[in-house]
């Protein structure tokens, strides 16, 4: 099991709709709007690094309102 935090930067005014979309994904265990450089943080789980890569690139980054992401894999 791979656990990670995905930080998302969204287009102006779209944090709430992006948050709602994230919360519908099975791999997302928790997601919140945050203050700072990024707009949203999502806690995710995947069976492998490859599955995590697919989640981030094919399900999260392809949202037209997501501008940039940063993925932090949990080590311990």
PDB file of N, CA and C in Angstrom, residues 29-63:
ATOM      1  N   UNK A  29      -8.781   9.413   0.506  1.00  0.00           N
ATOM      2  CA  UNK A  29      -9.310   9.118   1.835  1.00  0.00           C
ATOM      3  C   UNK A  29      -9.744  10.386   2.573  1.00  0.00           C
ATOM      4  N   UNK A  30      -9.156  11.508   2.196  1.00  0.00           N
ATOM      5  CA  UNK A  30      -9.519  12.793   2.801  1.00  0.00           C
ATOM      6  C   UNK A  30      -9.030  13.906   1.893  1.00  0.00           C
ATOM      7  N   UNK A  31      -9.804  14.981   1.793  1.00  0.00           N
ATOM      8  CA  UNK A  31      -9.395  16.141   0.995  1.00  0.00           C
ATOM      9  C   UNK A  31      -9.946  17.401   1.647  1.00  0.00           C
ATOM     10  N   UNK A  32      -9.119  18.450   1.643  1.00  0.00           N
ATOM     11  CA  UNK A  32      -9.499  19.702   2.299  1.00  0.00           C
ATOM     12  C   UNK A  32      -8.961  20.892   1.527  1.00  0.00           C
ATOM     13  N   UNK A  33      -9.678  22.006   1.613  1.00  0.00           N
ATOM     14  CA  UNK A  33      -9.177  23.283   1.096  1.00  0.00           C
ATOM     15  C   UNK A  33      -8.233  23.843   2.153  1.00  0.00           C
ATOM     16  N   UNK A  34      -7.083  24.340   1.702  1.00  0.00           N
ATOM     17  CA  UNK A  34      -6.075  24.858   2.629  1.00  0.00           C
ATOM     18  C   UNK A  34      -5.638  26.266   2.207  1.00  0.00           C
ATOM     19  N   UNK A  35      -4.954  26.942   3.114  1.00  0.00           N
ATOM     20  CA  UNK A  35      -4.386  28.258   2.822  1.00  0.00           C
ATOM     21  C   UNK A  35      -2.904  28.085   2.497  1.00  0.00           C
ATOM     22  N   UNK A  36      -2.385  28.977   1.673  1.00  0.00           N
ATOM     23  CA  UNK A  36      -0.972  28.931   1.337  1.00  0.00           C
ATOM     24  C   UNK A  36      -0.757  28.828  -0.153  1.00  0.00           C
ATOM     25  N   UNK A  37       0.402  28.316  -0.520  1.00  0.00           N
ATOM     26  CA  UNK A  37       0.781  28.208  -1.933  1.00  0.00           C
ATOM     27  C   UNK A  37      -0.173  27.321  -2.721  1.00  0.00           C
ATOM     28  N   UNK A  38      -0.659  26.249  -2.099  1.00  0.00           N
ATOM     29  CA  UNK A  38      -1.588  25.336  -2.751  1.00  0.00           C
ATOM     30  C   UNK A  38      -2.985  25.563  -2.204  1.00  0.00           C
ATOM     31  N   UNK A  39      -3.990  25.123  -2.960  1.00  0.00           N
ATOM     32  CA  UNK A  39      -5.388  25.361  -2.596  1.00  0.00           C
ATOM     33  C   UNK A  39      -6.050  24.157  -1.922  1.00  0.00           C
ATOM     34  N   UNK A  40      -5.601  22.964  -2.267  1.00  0.00           N
ATOM     35  CA  UNK A  40      -6.230  21.730  -1.763  1.00  0.00           C
ATOM     36  C   UNK A  40      -5.142  20.735  -1.392  1.00  0.00           C
ATOM     37  N   UNK A  41      -5.397  19.970  -0.334  1.00  0.00           N
ATOM     38  CA  UNK A  41      -4.548  18.826  -0.001  1.00  0.00           C
ATOM     39  C   UNK A  41      -5.445  17.591   0.025  1.00  0.00           C
ATOM     40  N   UNK A  42      -4.967  16.525  -0.598  1.00  0.00           N
ATOM     41  CA  UNK A  42      -5.717  15.268  -0.630  1.00  0.00           C
ATOM     42  C   UNK A  42      -4.830  14.149  -0.111  1.00  0.00           C
ATOM     43  N   UNK A  43      -5.364  13.366   0.791  1.00  0.00           N
ATOM     44  CA  UNK A  43      -4.684  12.171   1.276  1.00  0.00           C
ATOM     45  C   UNK A  43      -5.176  11.016   0.416  1.00  0.00           C
ATOM     46  N   UNK A  44      -4.252  10.284  -0.184  1.00  0.00           N
ATOM     47  CA  UNK A  44      -4.640   9.218  -1.106  1.00  0.00           C
ATOM     48  C   UNK A  44      -3.950   7.903  -0.750  1.00  0.00           C
ATOM     49  N   UNK A  45      -4.549   6.801  -1.204  1.00  0.00           N
ATOM     50  CA  UNK A  45      -3.970   5.470  -1.040  1.00  0.00           C
ATOM     51  C   UNK A  45      -4.013   4.755  -2.377  1.00  0.00           C
ATOM     52  N   UNK A  46      -2.947   4.021  -2.666  1.00  0.00           N
ATOM     53  CA  UNK A  46      -2.880   3.244  -3.907  1.00  0.00           C
ATOM     54  C   UNK A  46      -2.176   1.925  -3.598  1.00  0.00           C
ATOM     55  N   UNK A  47      -2.402   0.940  -4.432  1.00  0.00           N
ATOM     56  CA  UNK A  47      -1.782  -0.371  -4.230  1.00  0.00           C
ATOM     57  C   UNK A  47      -0.309  -0.385  -4.605  1.00  0.00           C
ATOM     58  N   UNK A  48       0.113   0.541  -5.472  1.00  0.00           N
ATOM     59  CA  UNK A  48       1.498   0.557  -5.944  1.00  0.00           C
ATOM     60  C   UNK A  48       1.857   1.971  -6.403  1.00  0.00           C
ATOM     61  N   UNK A  49       3.143   2.175  -6.640  1.00  0.00           N
ATOM     62  CA  UNK A  49       3.581   3.465  -7.190  1.00  0.00           C
ATOM     63  C   UNK A  49       2.972   3.697  -8.563  1.00  0.00           C
ATOM     64  N   UNK A  50       2.847   2.647  -9.357  1.00  0.00           N
ATOM     65  CA  UNK A  50       2.255   2.775 -10.693  1.00  0.00           C
ATOM     66  C   UNK A  50       0.794   3.214 -10.599  1.00  0.00           C
ATOM     67  N   UNK A  51       0.066   2.637  -9.651  1.00  0.00           N
ATOM     68  CA  UNK A  51      -1.333   3.034  -9.460  1.00  0.00           C
ATOM     69  C   UNK A  51      -1.421   4.482  -8.976  1.00  0.00           C
ATOM     70  N   UNK A  52      -0.491   4.883  -8.114  1.00  0.00           N
ATOM     71  CA  UNK A  52      -0.451   6.271  -7.665  1.00  0.00           C
ATOM     72  C   UNK A  52      -0.173   7.206  -8.829  1.00  0.00           C
ATOM     73  N   UNK A  53       0.765   6.829  -9.687  1.00  0.00           N
ATOM     74  CA  UNK A  53       1.067   7.620 -10.873  1.00  0.00           C
ATOM     75  C   UNK A  53      -0.177   7.783 -11.753  1.00  0.00           C
ATOM     76  N   UNK A  54      -0.895   6.707 -11.971  1.00  0.00           N
ATOM     77  CA  UNK A  54      -2.120   6.771 -12.779  1.00  0.00           C
ATOM     78  C   UNK A  54      -3.174   7.664 -12.133  1.00  0.00           C
ATOM     79  N   UNK A  55      -3.329   7.542 -10.823  1.00  0.00           N
ATOM     80  CA  UNK A  55      -4.297   8.370 -10.108  1.00  0.00           C
ATOM     81  C   UNK A  55      -3.982   9.853 -10.302  1.00  0.00           C
ATOM     82  N   UNK A  56      -2.733  10.207 -10.092  1.00  0.00           N
ATOM     83  CA  UNK A  56      -2.355  11.619 -10.172  1.00  0.00           C
ATOM     84  C   UNK A  56      -2.436  12.141 -11.604  1.00  0.00           C
ATOM     85  N   UNK A  57      -1.896  11.397 -12.556  1.00  0.00           N
ATOM     86  CA  UNK A  57      -1.824  11.915 -13.927  1.00  0.00           C
ATOM     87  C   UNK A  57      -3.115  11.742 -14.731  1.00  0.00           C
ATOM     88  N   UNK A  58      -3.856  10.685 -14.471  1.00  0.00           N
ATOM     89  CA  UNK A  58      -5.038  10.402 -15.294  1.00  0.00           C
ATOM     90  C   UNK A  58      -6.357  10.810 -14.651  1.00  0.00           C
ATOM     91  N   UNK A  59      -6.374  10.966 -13.329  1.00  0.00           N
ATOM     92  CA  UNK A  59      -7.638  11.322 -12.682  1.00  0.00           C
ATOM     93  C   UNK A  59      -7.613  12.700 -12.036  1.00  0.00           C
ATOM     94  N   UNK A  60      -6.473  13.104 -11.514  1.00  0.00           N
ATOM     95  CA  UNK A  60      -6.416  14.393 -10.821  1.00  0.00           C
ATOM     96  C   UNK A  60      -5.921  15.500 -11.746  1.00  0.00           C
ATOM     97  N   UNK A  61      -4.780  15.315 -12.382  1.00  0.00           N
ATOM     98  CA  UNK A  61      -4.211  16.376 -13.223  1.00  0.00           C
ATOM     99  C   UNK A  61      -5.018  16.657 -14.482  1.00  0.00           C
ATOM    100  N   UNK A  62      -5.830  15.724 -14.916  1.00  0.00           N
ATOM    101  CA  UNK A  62      -6.584  15.956 -16.160  1.00  0.00           C
ATOM    102  C   UNK A  62      -7.797  16.863 -15.944  1.00  0.00           C
ATOM    103  N   UNK A  63      -8.118  17.192 -14.706  1.00  0.00           N
ATOM    104  CA  UNK A  63      -9.190  18.159 -14.432  1.00  0.00           C
ATOM    105  C   UNK A  63      -8.718  19.516 -14.956  1.00  0.00           C
TER     106      UNK A  63
END
